[in-house]
XYZ file of C-alpha atoms in Angstrom:
771
model
C 21.712 -91.966 -216.539
C 24.394 -88.617 -215.584
C 21.069 -86.373 -214.052
C 20.655 -88.802 -211.324
C 23.924 -87.075 -209.343
C 21.706 -83.869 -207.942
C 17.933 -85.834 -207.578
C 19.535 -88.678 -204.316
C 17.459 -91.534 -205.269
C 15.034 -92.851 -201.328
C 17.448 -95.790 -201.464
C 20.745 -93.644 -201.407
C 19.287 -91.878 -198.905
C 17.780 -93.949 -196.430
C 21.289 -96.207 -197.412
C 23.431 -92.524 -195.780
C 21.449 -93.783 -192.216
C 24.089 -96.370 -191.359
C 23.445 -99.142 -189.517
C 20.915 -98.289 -186.896
C 22.154 -101.839 -184.404
C 26.206 -98.985 -183.471
C 24.501 -97.389 -179.722
C 21.235 -97.786 -178.214
C 18.521 -95.551 -178.114
C 17.208 -93.648 -175.860
C 13.238 -95.283 -176.878
C 14.921 -98.731 -176.154
C 16.566 -98.262 -172.857
C 14.740 -101.079 -170.623
C 12.847 -99.100 -167.415
C 11.353 -101.399 -164.594
C 7.569 -100.271 -164.345
C 7.480 -102.281 -160.601
C 10.605 -99.979 -159.628
C 10.508 -97.359 -161.165
C 7.651 -95.674 -160.983
C 8.578 -92.060 -162.121
C 7.419 -93.488 -165.199
C 6.256 -89.029 -165.952
C 8.772 -86.686 -167.128
C 7.788 -83.055 -165.908
C 7.665 -81.824 -169.151
C 5.158 -82.853 -172.128
C 5.945 -85.997 -173.920
C 7.085 -85.166 -177.354
C 6.053 -87.498 -180.734
C 8.520 -89.685 -181.524
C 10.642 -89.176 -184.467
C 10.492 -90.971 -187.373
C 14.849 -92.125 -187.377
C 15.742 -91.227 -191.519
C 18.203 -88.454 -192.188
C 18.110 -85.178 -192.039
C 16.637 -84.226 -195.117
C 13.418 -86.481 -195.301
C 13.157 -85.188 -190.912
C 12.711 -81.423 -192.190
C 10.540 -82.396 -195.219
C 8.421 -85.010 -193.590
C 4.583 -84.291 -192.149
C 3.911 -83.131 -188.832
C 2.214 -84.685 -186.214
C 0.423 -82.855 -185.390
C -1.357 -83.753 -188.738
C -0.316 -87.255 -188.900
C 0.624 -89.642 -186.913
C 1.524 -93.762 -186.929
C 1.478 -95.728 -184.015
C 4.671 -97.151 -185.525
C 7.490 -94.632 -186.970
C 10.039 -97.948 -187.445
C 7.507 -99.434 -190.138
C 8.352 -103.319 -190.009
C 8.727 -105.344 -193.603
C 6.018 -107.714 -192.944
C 2.906 -108.291 -191.248
C 4.744 -110.942 -190.027
C 6.848 -110.094 -188.333
C 4.895 -106.900 -186.937
C 2.453 -109.848 -185.404
C 5.148 -110.645 -183.346
C 5.882 -107.428 -181.849
C 1.771 -107.247 -180.678
C 0.969 -104.008 -181.792
C -1.314 -102.104 -183.315
C -0.293 -101.004 -187.571
C -2.547 -97.618 -188.019
C -2.904 -93.708 -188.822
C -4.339 -90.944 -186.529
C -5.221 -87.706 -188.491
C -5.785 -84.606 -187.995
C -6.277 -83.067 -192.110
C -8.221 -79.978 -191.333
C -6.546 -79.017 -187.929
C -6.051 -74.841 -188.135
C -2.886 -74.154 -189.196
C -0.790 -70.443 -189.397
C 1.847 -72.070 -192.439
C -0.425 -73.353 -195.369
C 1.436 -73.386 -198.917
C -1.415 -72.725 -200.577
C -0.839 -73.475 -204.415
C -2.682 -72.204 -208.184
C -1.740 -74.633 -211.646
C -3.524 -74.823 -213.660
C -2.060 -78.763 -213.770
C -2.212 -80.408 -210.297
C 0.320 -83.470 -210.392
C -0.204 -86.944 -210.049
C 1.015 -90.089 -210.716
C -0.644 -91.798 -213.994
C -1.089 -95.188 -211.963
C -2.222 -94.938 -208.159
C -3.459 -91.270 -208.435
C -0.579 -89.733 -205.507
C -0.368 -86.198 -205.514
C 3.538 -85.487 -206.836
C 4.891 -85.118 -202.712
C 8.699 -84.465 -201.377
C 8.910 -87.723 -201.234
C 9.047 -89.075 -205.672
C 12.348 -89.383 -206.897
C 12.665 -87.707 -209.686
C 14.654 -89.391 -212.043
C 15.895 -86.839 -214.118
C 14.402 -83.306 -214.954
C 12.367 -84.786 -217.229
C 11.109 -88.141 -215.208
C 9.646 -88.561 -211.678
C 9.391 -91.903 -209.485
C 5.789 -92.358 -207.310
C 7.091 -92.691 -204.337
C 3.714 -94.854 -203.321
C 2.995 -97.969 -206.524
C 7.395 -96.493 -208.677
C 5.429 -96.087 -211.575
C 7.799 -93.432 -213.649
C 5.609 -91.172 -214.775
C 6.658 -87.210 -216.838
C 7.246 -84.838 -215.358
C 4.648 -81.510 -217.725
C 5.348 -78.820 -219.516
C 4.375 -76.856 -216.550
C 6.384 -77.843 -213.448
C 9.027 -77.178 -215.668
C 8.970 -73.003 -213.644
C 8.882 -72.335 -210.304
C 6.545 -69.720 -209.509
C 8.746 -68.791 -206.459
C 12.107 -69.027 -207.729
C 10.644 -67.857 -210.842
C 13.721 -70.773 -212.506
C 13.150 -72.860 -215.471
C 13.994 -76.542 -215.339
C 14.072 -77.145 -211.238
C 10.757 -79.232 -210.465
C 12.494 -80.540 -207.749
C 12.354 -77.222 -206.108
C 8.653 -76.396 -206.167
C 6.335 -75.933 -203.055
C 4.792 -79.315 -203.517
C 7.744 -81.107 -203.612
C 9.642 -78.691 -200.556
C 6.378 -78.924 -198.341
C 4.735 -82.034 -196.979
C 1.439 -80.167 -196.119
C 0.191 -78.014 -198.951
C -3.013 -77.094 -200.483
C -4.024 -76.107 -204.220
C -7.190 -74.817 -205.772
C -8.575 -77.038 -207.491
C -9.371 -76.959 -211.167
C -13.052 -77.954 -211.800
C -12.334 -81.462 -212.746
C -12.531 -81.738 -209.335
C -16.216 -80.739 -209.184
C -19.337 -82.991 -209.175
C -20.909 -79.202 -210.196
C -20.427 -75.953 -208.757
C -19.194 -75.140 -204.931
C -21.982 -74.743 -202.466
C -23.301 -72.039 -200.955
C -22.169 -72.274 -197.565
C -26.299 -72.987 -195.794
C -26.418 -72.824 -192.175
C -29.797 -74.190 -191.545
C -30.462 -74.254 -187.117
C -33.265 -76.118 -185.302
C -34.759 -76.289 -181.972
C -36.499 -77.962 -178.605
C -38.716 -75.035 -178.079
C -41.396 -77.728 -175.493
C -41.602 -77.054 -171.478
C -38.386 -78.844 -171.031
C -36.709 -76.555 -173.768
C -37.709 -73.582 -172.262
C -37.501 -74.687 -168.188
C -33.482 -75.209 -169.203
C -32.995 -72.019 -170.910
C -30.291 -72.876 -173.134
C -32.274 -71.002 -176.618
C -30.828 -67.506 -174.835
C -27.404 -68.730 -174.960
C -27.136 -69.736 -178.123
C -29.530 -66.636 -179.825
C -27.542 -64.362 -178.203
C -23.749 -66.378 -179.727
C -26.171 -65.677 -182.852
C -26.481 -62.620 -182.696
C -22.618 -62.245 -181.338
C -21.245 -63.990 -184.145
C -24.096 -63.062 -187.166
C -21.019 -61.478 -188.939
C -17.918 -64.013 -187.967
C -20.013 -67.379 -189.439
C -18.123 -68.471 -192.892
C -19.091 -67.347 -195.361
C -19.584 -65.071 -198.878
C -21.771 -62.761 -200.611
C -24.555 -65.628 -200.551
C -24.633 -67.473 -197.242
C -28.135 -68.631 -196.982
C -30.056 -69.257 -192.517
C -32.736 -71.143 -191.610
C -34.504 -71.072 -188.330
C -36.914 -74.721 -187.255
C -38.214 -75.155 -183.566
C -40.531 -78.354 -183.035
C -42.349 -79.916 -179.864
C -45.309 -81.473 -181.064
C -45.529 -80.184 -184.423
C -43.309 -78.179 -186.246
C -42.671 -74.498 -186.893
C -41.290 -72.614 -189.881
C -40.205 -68.947 -190.270
C -40.623 -67.055 -193.370
C -37.471 -64.092 -193.649
C -38.587 -62.902 -196.737
C -37.168 -60.098 -196.810
C -39.706 -57.048 -197.468
C -41.632 -59.163 -194.246
C -42.049 -56.182 -191.600
C -41.382 -59.432 -189.142
C -41.070 -63.029 -189.618
C -43.883 -64.819 -189.915
C -44.148 -68.485 -188.217
C -45.962 -71.108 -190.170
C -46.877 -74.222 -188.284
C -46.778 -77.813 -189.890
C -48.622 -79.907 -187.161
C -49.498 -83.355 -189.692
C -46.247 -84.932 -188.334
C -46.532 -88.280 -189.793
C -46.069 -86.570 -193.581
C -43.897 -83.099 -192.735
C -44.231 -80.480 -194.972
C -42.504 -77.605 -196.170
C -45.579 -75.242 -195.894
C -43.329 -72.807 -198.546
C -41.276 -73.480 -201.033
C -38.777 -70.948 -200.283
C -37.728 -68.225 -198.387
C -37.667 -70.740 -195.340
C -33.887 -70.913 -195.679
C -32.703 -67.282 -197.251
C -29.675 -64.791 -198.122
C -28.213 -64.076 -194.799
C -27.553 -60.723 -195.559
C -30.234 -59.981 -197.461
C -32.221 -60.544 -194.161
C -30.158 -59.943 -191.764
C -32.861 -57.135 -190.154
C -35.642 -60.376 -190.196
C -33.132 -62.974 -188.806
C -32.018 -59.882 -185.973
C -35.906 -60.011 -185.506
C -36.478 -63.669 -185.106
C -33.379 -64.249 -183.077
C -33.973 -61.342 -179.958
C -37.527 -62.872 -180.153
C -37.510 -66.617 -179.468
C -35.708 -66.494 -176.322
C -38.882 -65.777 -175.210
C -41.661 -66.320 -177.856
C -42.334 -70.198 -175.610
C -41.851 -69.314 -172.748
C -46.016 -69.573 -170.742
C -45.616 -73.026 -172.952
C -47.452 -76.122 -172.262
C -46.189 -79.104 -174.539
C -44.589 -81.139 -173.422
C -43.434 -83.536 -176.747
C -40.641 -84.251 -179.084
C -41.064 -84.565 -182.766
C -37.442 -84.650 -183.316
C -38.014 -87.384 -185.662
C -40.395 -85.066 -187.932
C -38.063 -81.962 -187.492
C -34.974 -83.894 -188.889
C -36.858 -85.174 -191.508
C -38.060 -81.855 -192.506
C -34.811 -79.941 -192.146
C -33.227 -83.310 -194.672
C -35.820 -81.983 -197.226
C -34.816 -78.209 -196.670
C -31.260 -79.047 -197.210
C -31.497 -81.280 -200.135
C -30.954 -78.900 -202.744
C -27.857 -77.175 -201.609
C -26.425 -79.022 -198.645
C -24.881 -77.871 -195.957
C -25.130 -78.332 -191.552
C -27.995 -78.860 -189.485
C -27.643 -78.329 -185.947
C -30.443 -79.300 -183.931
C -30.896 -78.368 -179.878
C -32.599 -81.732 -178.005
C -33.303 -81.396 -174.788
C -34.882 -84.628 -174.307
C -35.852 -88.853 -175.232
C -38.070 -88.149 -178.960
C -42.195 -88.389 -177.636
C -43.629 -88.158 -181.147
C -44.160 -89.249 -184.525
C -41.103 -90.852 -186.998
C -38.075 -91.940 -184.538
C -39.368 -91.538 -181.448
C -37.943 -93.431 -178.193
C -37.763 -94.621 -174.899
C -36.788 -95.017 -171.601
C -33.475 -98.258 -171.940
C -31.726 -96.971 -168.620
C -32.804 -98.789 -165.718
C -31.844 -95.788 -163.050
C -31.099 -98.717 -160.052
C -28.549 -100.735 -162.870
C -26.524 -98.073 -163.806
C -23.203 -99.998 -164.269
C -25.219 -101.702 -166.190
C -23.010 -101.596 -169.482
C -26.130 -102.567 -171.893
C -27.242 -100.599 -174.399
C -24.760 -99.152 -175.891
C -25.661 -99.284 -179.380
C -29.135 -98.043 -181.017
C -32.514 -98.690 -180.268
C -33.742 -98.010 -184.495
C -32.660 -97.210 -187.316
C -33.994 -94.481 -187.872
C -31.026 -91.849 -187.293
C -28.716 -94.012 -188.728
C -30.748 -93.903 -192.120
C -32.031 -89.478 -192.698
C -27.876 -89.444 -191.659
C -26.786 -91.001 -194.644
C -29.934 -89.708 -197.046
C -28.511 -86.402 -195.213
C -24.812 -86.978 -196.202
C -26.276 -88.771 -199.858
C -27.489 -84.006 -199.873
C -23.949 -83.001 -198.910
C -25.341 -82.410 -195.897
C -23.991 -83.310 -192.121
C -25.746 -83.454 -189.136
C -24.778 -81.845 -185.672
C -26.064 -82.505 -182.741
C -26.413 -80.359 -179.466
C -27.916 -82.323 -176.430
C -28.698 -80.103 -173.054
C -30.456 -82.779 -171.387
C -31.487 -82.648 -167.484
C -33.273 -86.951 -168.311
C -31.752 -89.929 -169.620
C -32.400 -88.744 -173.883
C -30.183 -91.448 -175.607
C -27.864 -90.447 -177.068
C -26.601 -93.811 -178.360
C -29.484 -93.463 -180.991
C -29.040 -90.187 -181.168
C -25.994 -89.984 -181.812
C -26.465 -91.710 -184.840
C -28.182 -88.033 -186.681
C -24.413 -87.405 -186.899
C -21.679 -90.067 -186.823
C -22.268 -90.774 -190.189
C -23.367 -87.661 -191.741
C -20.055 -86.659 -190.643
C -21.264 -84.389 -187.960
C -20.068 -83.606 -184.290
C -22.168 -83.973 -181.105
C -21.767 -81.883 -177.843
C -23.439 -82.552 -174.923
C -24.225 -80.311 -171.303
C -25.961 -83.168 -168.774
C -27.849 -81.913 -166.574
C -28.021 -78.400 -168.008
C -29.730 -76.127 -166.375
C -28.766 -71.871 -167.217
C -29.063 -70.810 -164.051
C -27.930 -73.383 -161.655
C -25.346 -74.931 -162.938
C -22.951 -72.179 -163.970
C -20.160 -74.819 -165.118
C -22.281 -76.029 -168.035
C -23.295 -72.683 -169.070
C -20.498 -71.106 -169.536
C -19.505 -74.170 -171.174
C -22.199 -74.397 -173.708
C -21.143 -70.056 -174.260
C -17.410 -70.450 -175.462
C -18.522 -73.945 -177.285
C -20.916 -71.949 -179.566
C -18.252 -69.030 -179.961
C -15.882 -71.918 -181.931
C -17.777 -73.603 -183.247
C -19.650 -70.434 -184.898
C -16.354 -69.555 -186.059
C -14.242 -71.539 -186.914
C -13.729 -73.110 -189.773
C -15.546 -75.162 -192.556
C -15.454 -77.678 -196.044
C -18.748 -79.006 -197.557
C -19.381 -81.574 -199.370
C -15.296 -83.151 -198.547
C -14.473 -85.971 -199.517
C -11.082 -87.623 -198.129
C -8.599 -90.240 -199.297
C -5.799 -91.813 -198.099
C -3.616 -93.691 -199.587
C -0.131 -96.059 -198.364
C 2.649 -97.606 -200.293
C 2.886 -100.481 -202.580
C 2.269 -103.446 -199.584
C -0.031 -101.680 -196.155
C -3.822 -101.509 -196.585
C -6.151 -100.220 -195.185
C -8.780 -101.571 -193.814
C -10.834 -100.054 -190.587
C -11.836 -96.730 -190.339
C -12.475 -94.917 -186.608
C -13.634 -91.137 -187.085
C -18.150 -89.374 -188.096
C -18.019 -90.481 -192.167
C -19.536 -92.655 -194.451
C -17.048 -94.872 -196.507
C -18.173 -94.168 -199.967
C -16.025 -97.186 -201.539
C -13.274 -98.848 -199.706
C -10.948 -96.813 -199.533
C -13.276 -93.543 -199.495
C -14.430 -91.103 -196.825
C -17.665 -88.687 -197.960
C -17.634 -85.977 -195.162
C -21.336 -83.550 -196.160
C -18.263 -81.320 -193.939
C -15.686 -81.208 -192.888
C -14.171 -79.010 -189.191
C -11.150 -77.944 -188.110
C -11.730 -79.992 -184.983
C -12.332 -83.974 -186.381
C -10.223 -86.616 -185.635
C -9.396 -89.759 -187.898
C -7.338 -93.595 -186.941
C -7.649 -96.457 -189.893
C -5.330 -100.085 -188.900
C -3.924 -100.419 -191.210
C -2.337 -104.559 -192.277
C 0.622 -105.418 -194.800
C -0.367 -107.179 -196.923
C 2.689 -108.171 -198.955
C 6.381 -107.858 -197.469
C 8.219 -104.749 -197.570
C 11.216 -106.609 -198.204
C 11.615 -104.032 -201.769
C 12.045 -100.427 -199.922
C 13.824 -99.121 -196.985
C 10.460 -96.051 -197.123
C 6.922 -96.318 -196.738
C 4.717 -93.344 -197.109
C 0.892 -92.241 -196.252
C -0.711 -89.214 -198.422
C -3.726 -88.401 -196.828
C -6.314 -86.256 -198.818
C -9.064 -84.130 -198.203
C -11.063 -82.605 -201.104
C -13.566 -79.860 -199.872
C -15.519 -76.533 -200.927
C -14.760 -73.894 -198.855
C -16.777 -71.010 -197.085
C -15.513 -68.512 -200.062
C -16.885 -71.490 -202.817
C -14.156 -72.442 -203.330
C -12.130 -75.839 -204.798
C -9.437 -77.257 -202.705
C -7.184 -80.159 -201.974
C -5.704 -80.116 -198.855
C -2.520 -82.826 -199.317
C -0.912 -84.364 -196.185
C 1.555 -86.518 -196.756
C 4.263 -88.767 -194.142
C 7.667 -90.451 -194.124
C 8.449 -93.616 -192.413
C 11.803 -96.038 -192.577
C 10.729 -100.451 -192.818
C 12.573 -101.835 -190.402
C 13.480 -106.283 -190.162
C 14.116 -106.970 -186.759
C 11.757 -106.748 -183.151
C 13.782 -104.557 -181.513
C 13.178 -101.894 -183.920
C 9.808 -102.204 -184.090
C 9.628 -101.145 -180.067
C 12.599 -98.634 -180.659
C 9.914 -96.601 -183.417
C 6.524 -97.745 -180.758
C 5.077 -94.146 -180.233
C 2.728 -94.923 -177.073
C 0.026 -92.155 -177.424
C -0.619 -93.167 -180.855
C -1.391 -96.343 -179.414
C -3.372 -95.635 -176.401
C -5.571 -94.005 -179.391
C -6.317 -96.597 -181.622
C -5.661 -99.290 -178.907
C -10.009 -96.699 -177.467
C -10.920 -96.077 -181.305
C -10.948 -100.040 -181.695
C -12.252 -100.683 -177.793
C -15.117 -98.472 -178.472
C -16.016 -100.941 -180.920
C -15.537 -103.793 -179.471
C -17.548 -102.898 -176.481
C -20.111 -101.784 -178.585
C -20.637 -105.192 -181.151
C -19.477 -107.777 -178.270
C -19.321 -106.572 -174.848
C -18.017 -103.888 -172.149
C -16.180 -106.744 -170.087
C -14.341 -107.669 -173.188
C -13.661 -105.374 -174.482
C -11.226 -104.146 -171.411
C -9.748 -107.721 -172.153
C -8.384 -106.650 -175.214
C -6.980 -103.662 -173.562
C -4.798 -105.540 -170.916
C -4.589 -108.411 -172.933
C -2.134 -105.501 -175.829
C -0.249 -104.418 -173.133
C 0.483 -107.856 -171.286
C 1.407 -108.996 -175.083
C 3.349 -106.732 -176.851
C 5.097 -106.118 -172.940
C 5.883 -109.944 -172.824
C 7.723 -109.912 -176.227
C 9.277 -107.462 -175.189
C 11.019 -109.453 -172.746
C 11.979 -112.299 -174.344
C 12.983 -109.979 -177.228
C 15.705 -109.074 -174.878
C 17.305 -112.059 -173.691
C 19.650 -110.542 -171.201
C 16.256 -109.076 -169.083
C 15.171 -110.445 -165.212
C 12.624 -112.352 -166.080
C 10.505 -112.037 -162.811
C 10.708 -107.812 -163.329
C 8.181 -106.263 -165.412
C 10.039 -104.653 -168.152
C 8.752 -102.122 -170.517
C 10.835 -100.853 -173.173
C 11.682 -96.665 -172.890
C 9.778 -96.193 -175.864
C 6.405 -97.852 -174.672
C 7.324 -97.211 -170.900
C 3.521 -95.158 -170.407
C 1.686 -97.912 -171.734
C 0.459 -98.937 -168.560
C -0.949 -95.497 -167.162
C -2.156 -94.471 -169.946
C -4.646 -98.494 -170.321
C -4.862 -97.664 -166.295
C -6.324 -94.107 -167.127
C -8.875 -95.038 -170.122
C -9.959 -97.821 -167.649
C -10.915 -94.954 -165.307
C -12.754 -92.963 -168.235
C -16.688 -93.384 -168.178
C -16.831 -95.046 -170.952
C -14.649 -98.561 -170.094
C -15.723 -97.925 -166.317
C -16.815 -100.512 -164.563
C -18.821 -100.701 -161.147
C -19.102 -97.387 -160.428
C -21.926 -95.364 -160.828
C -21.898 -94.561 -164.802
C -25.020 -92.684 -166.400
C -25.598 -94.424 -169.801
C -25.156 -90.997 -171.866
C -22.301 -90.022 -170.372
C -20.751 -93.203 -171.220
C -22.189 -92.900 -175.492
C -20.467 -89.662 -175.492
C -17.120 -90.771 -174.183
C -17.175 -93.246 -176.627
C -18.542 -90.609 -179.409
C -15.267 -88.392 -178.233
C -12.663 -91.650 -178.876
C -13.878 -91.979 -182.057
C -13.674 -88.424 -183.333
C -11.233 -86.495 -180.872
C -7.243 -85.613 -182.304
C -5.053 -87.510 -181.150
C -3.652 -83.730 -179.009
C -8.003 -84.240 -177.186
C -8.189 -87.334 -176.662
C -4.692 -86.988 -174.820
C -5.429 -84.297 -173.034
C -9.035 -86.257 -171.747
C -6.964 -89.652 -170.519
C -4.646 -88.057 -168.831
C -5.116 -84.161 -168.077
C -1.832 -82.112 -167.317
C -1.697 -80.945 -163.300
C 0.759 -78.719 -162.221
C 1.711 -76.909 -158.435
C 1.115 -72.911 -159.197
C 1.188 -71.021 -155.701
C 4.596 -71.107 -156.241
C 5.395 -70.036 -159.354
C 8.530 -68.992 -160.291
C 10.285 -66.677 -163.433
C 12.969 -70.226 -162.853
C 12.851 -71.921 -166.567
C 10.448 -69.325 -167.620
C 10.220 -69.189 -171.397
C 9.794 -65.900 -173.506
C 6.111 -65.172 -175.272
C 5.543 -62.114 -177.214
C 6.467 -60.595 -174.702
C 5.347 -61.014 -171.683
C 7.077 -64.053 -169.298
C 5.433 -67.023 -169.012
C 6.432 -69.543 -165.746
C 7.242 -73.941 -166.664
C 6.280 -75.779 -164.359
C 7.236 -79.052 -164.051
C 3.786 -81.553 -164.343
C 2.720 -84.015 -161.382
C 1.549 -87.060 -161.651
C -1.813 -88.299 -161.171
C -2.472 -89.072 -158.250
C -3.681 -87.402 -154.844
C -0.614 -87.724 -152.770
C 0.920 -85.427 -155.534
C -1.889 -82.540 -153.140
C -0.533 -81.296 -150.419
C -2.661 -78.778 -147.792
C -0.487 -76.259 -148.291
C -0.384 -76.061 -152.630
C -2.383 -74.419 -155.343
C -2.433 -76.622 -158.396
C -4.642 -76.495 -161.778
C -5.589 -79.547 -163.242
C -5.939 -78.917 -167.488
C -8.293 -81.056 -168.759
C -8.157 -79.519 -171.851
C -12.005 -78.501 -172.403
C -12.286 -77.422 -168.181
C -9.221 -76.283 -166.393
C -9.733 -77.236 -162.327
C -8.150 -74.896 -159.799
C -7.701 -76.303 -156.634
C -7.106 -75.023 -153.542
C -5.826 -76.618 -150.350
C -7.493 -75.675 -146.992
C -3.339 -74.216 -145.598
C -2.763 -72.482 -148.352
C -0.857 -69.811 -147.541
C -3.383 -66.775 -147.659
C -1.152 -63.975 -150.162
C -1.424 -66.716 -152.965
C -5.255 -66.776 -152.268
C -5.536 -62.356 -150.971
C -2.882 -62.027 -154.671
C -4.421 -64.643 -157.641
C -7.799 -64.838 -156.210
C -9.097 -61.874 -154.367
C -10.266 -63.575 -151.377
C -8.748 -62.910 -147.307
C -8.159 -66.785 -146.689
C -9.364 -70.020 -147.743
C -12.756 -69.560 -145.539
C -13.751 -66.488 -147.915
C -13.370 -68.174 -151.448
C -16.980 -69.525 -152.508
C -18.436 -72.769 -153.938
C -18.596 -71.403 -157.678
C -15.292 -68.937 -157.845
C -15.075 -69.491 -162.459
C -12.348 -66.645 -163.236
C -9.666 -64.843 -161.494
C -9.770 -60.640 -161.226
C -6.574 -59.151 -163.372
C -4.491 -58.020 -159.911
C -1.465 -55.725 -160.259
C 1.119 -57.876 -158.157
C 3.143 -60.175 -160.034
C 1.779 -64.106 -157.976
C -1.555 -62.403 -159.970
C 0.737 -61.792 -163.481
C 2.486 -65.188 -163.197
C -0.281 -66.863 -162.402
C -2.866 -65.166 -165.291
C 0.471 -65.628 -167.824
C 0.519 -69.138 -167.144
C -2.970 -69.452 -167.997
C -3.316 -67.942 -171.174
C 0.216 -69.727 -172.734
C -2.229 -73.772 -171.965
C -5.118 -72.043 -174.056
C -3.174 -70.284 -176.423
C -2.564 -74.043 -177.679
C -6.522 -75.056 -177.233
C -9.045 -74.214 -180.215
C -11.776 -73.339 -177.139
C -11.803 -71.640 -174.484
C -11.619 -74.133 -171.462
C -13.834 -73.787 -167.859
C -12.034 -72.534 -164.773
C -13.809 -73.759 -161.875
C -11.669 -73.411 -158.415
C -12.831 -76.166 -156.342
C -11.997 -76.596 -152.067
C -12.205 -79.938 -150.064
C -15.361 -78.882 -149.366
C -16.881 -78.258 -153.728
C -19.722 -80.068 -154.820
C -17.261 -80.242 -158.508
C -14.053 -82.027 -155.629
C -15.135 -85.733 -157.468
C -14.959 -84.527 -161.294
C -11.670 -83.404 -159.927
C -10.801 -86.085 -157.950
C -12.088 -88.639 -161.114
C -8.369 -88.135 -163.170
C -6.447 -88.247 -160.290
C -5.850 -92.053 -162.083
C -3.179 -93.170 -160.351
C -5.149 -93.606 -157.370
C -7.210 -97.085 -156.140
C -11.075 -96.471 -156.283
C -13.766 -98.482 -155.156
C -14.211 -100.445 -157.736
C -10.191 -100.189 -159.848
C -6.919 -100.422 -159.449
C -3.663 -97.860 -158.458
C -1.195 -97.187 -161.323
C 0.985 -99.990 -158.250
C -2.111 -102.968 -158.219
C -1.873 -102.884 -162.097
C 1.794 -102.347 -163.319
C 1.011 -106.136 -160.221
C -1.523 -107.706 -162.351
C -0.212 -106.590 -165.632
C 3.131 -109.292 -164.225
C 1.100 -111.534 -162.350
C -0.697 -112.200 -166.013
C 2.892 -111.737 -168.154
C 4.858 -113.788 -165.435
C 1.810 -117.434 -165.552
């Protein structure tokens, strides 16, 4: 085997890692949780880096795309069971990337047996043969792969971009198409009942569409259409050549039909003037309506009929409980039982069935719920969950009386209308022989055991999977996971995005703990807890979360013989585990004993099931900073501007001093809390008001003032915004602000009437472990 020297095999690579047990890694430093309560570091916690040699580390997939709950994979299921930690993956497969190698090649090289795409973790036996890293089959290297387009050299297949990058995108050939790639098709479905007109959302949506019409992803074939509904369903003929849009009303809602075969979905470029006329007219067309009913079901059936020939995206705007026709719903919420945990599942299977029909025709349904009262989101959400759509929720929405929600809708729409989109997609996750995937979390339809059907895919969608170890991994020192997402781009190209992750296999329990990724663990457990709440009960789900901490810390403490048994000890890798579980208990999804609207609870559950890890963590444990004393000490330089780096604060009211000003970054909203005795210079320089009393209630932006404090504060806030897909809403709060309660509920370390403080929770865990 003479050619082997230059191609190290996987086992040689991992053998060169040597024994891991020589010095104790930082991740295994024992932490006494009740004594050392300042577990939070002053800088954000990075994802743990898998214990691999430097070459593999350099090639490995970014944790932002692909993360595993355990970065050291146990060799057997029984070792996994001993560790009492869940094994699973968190995926963000279609996220926006600054660097993505795109490969156009006639041959996409894949394993003949298991169909894995060639990747950096395969081994080349020689120039002509490569060994699959998932099923170990030896495959031939095709002739075309011998040539490297980057170096323009021949005979170095191991230097091709597919083998040098763990995230790549292929332009696919016709083998990867069931039909010619579809155009981008967008259908908007608007509730125009009295309730909807009163809320005033239409003018915001139509304005946003007018502003972003030319930025909708697509090409010369892009098509668009509109449906409105109250007790009847209204269609709009936008046929090029008409002098104005023509409204066609269908009142037979029990057997809805399309009033004309075409011209309801039109080419966006050819009919642009008519589309603009309609968007300008719509907000005022229903101003004096007396229609209180909502025939949402029939409107969705009409949308399905309209979209079926092509597939695409349906965006539904709804403001109340559907009351007419198929899919109508009754209120299930008892206002006196606001802490009730019943009715977390759907009241009807109409919306799920409709979603599955849509998914079969490559159509996803996105729901924007802008409600002032209970609207049974548990039932409505099914239209998006099973069609790979997404869900937006604006409780108590009103365009004037609720400026925070109105601005949030505006910002969400800007992102929603302009972000990347993939159509008619499927996603498959493969893993090394011996591992198997058994449960998926996210918005999709599972088409076969391992194929997820995604009518649409968007860059803000996250997925999670649970895994088990079916056969011992004794024959290998490394395992790999590969996700492949096949989709049609908005420009009509069939593309395949591949991510491959490589992790070491370990045989000792202590090494399993050394590689635990607490953030990934909590996100996977949160997904499992949502399922448990719906299938069993909320209290069962909460018990299971407590047990997850108790069982894993007990197991850890019994492996480390030298620990004092009466204390609550965690390995450093898991030191934040109890804190994150407590934070999860205080989310609207899982909290008890506190008045919680049913739709709010259900929406938080929907978010947990469909958000990528990074957004979920911001929701669970937001970042708190003190901002009235920003300095350049430790600042970083980003594109010619200086960005201060204040330390992170623990989420406790004891951190809030009356003399200070604090920023809480919750991902989609920034709260700025101003203490009653805050320095007037800060209030004047940053907020533009002379003193605390003169700062108005609903201040939602910071003025651009020409002084150092203002520049530093704005620089820090815009730096925080840059890492987010959508621009968060900003809200300044004072002690007497109505939004103060929303702000305080994020301080998860504090005691509330119905929930433990962090310290009490640690004592509770300690009791459970020692009993």
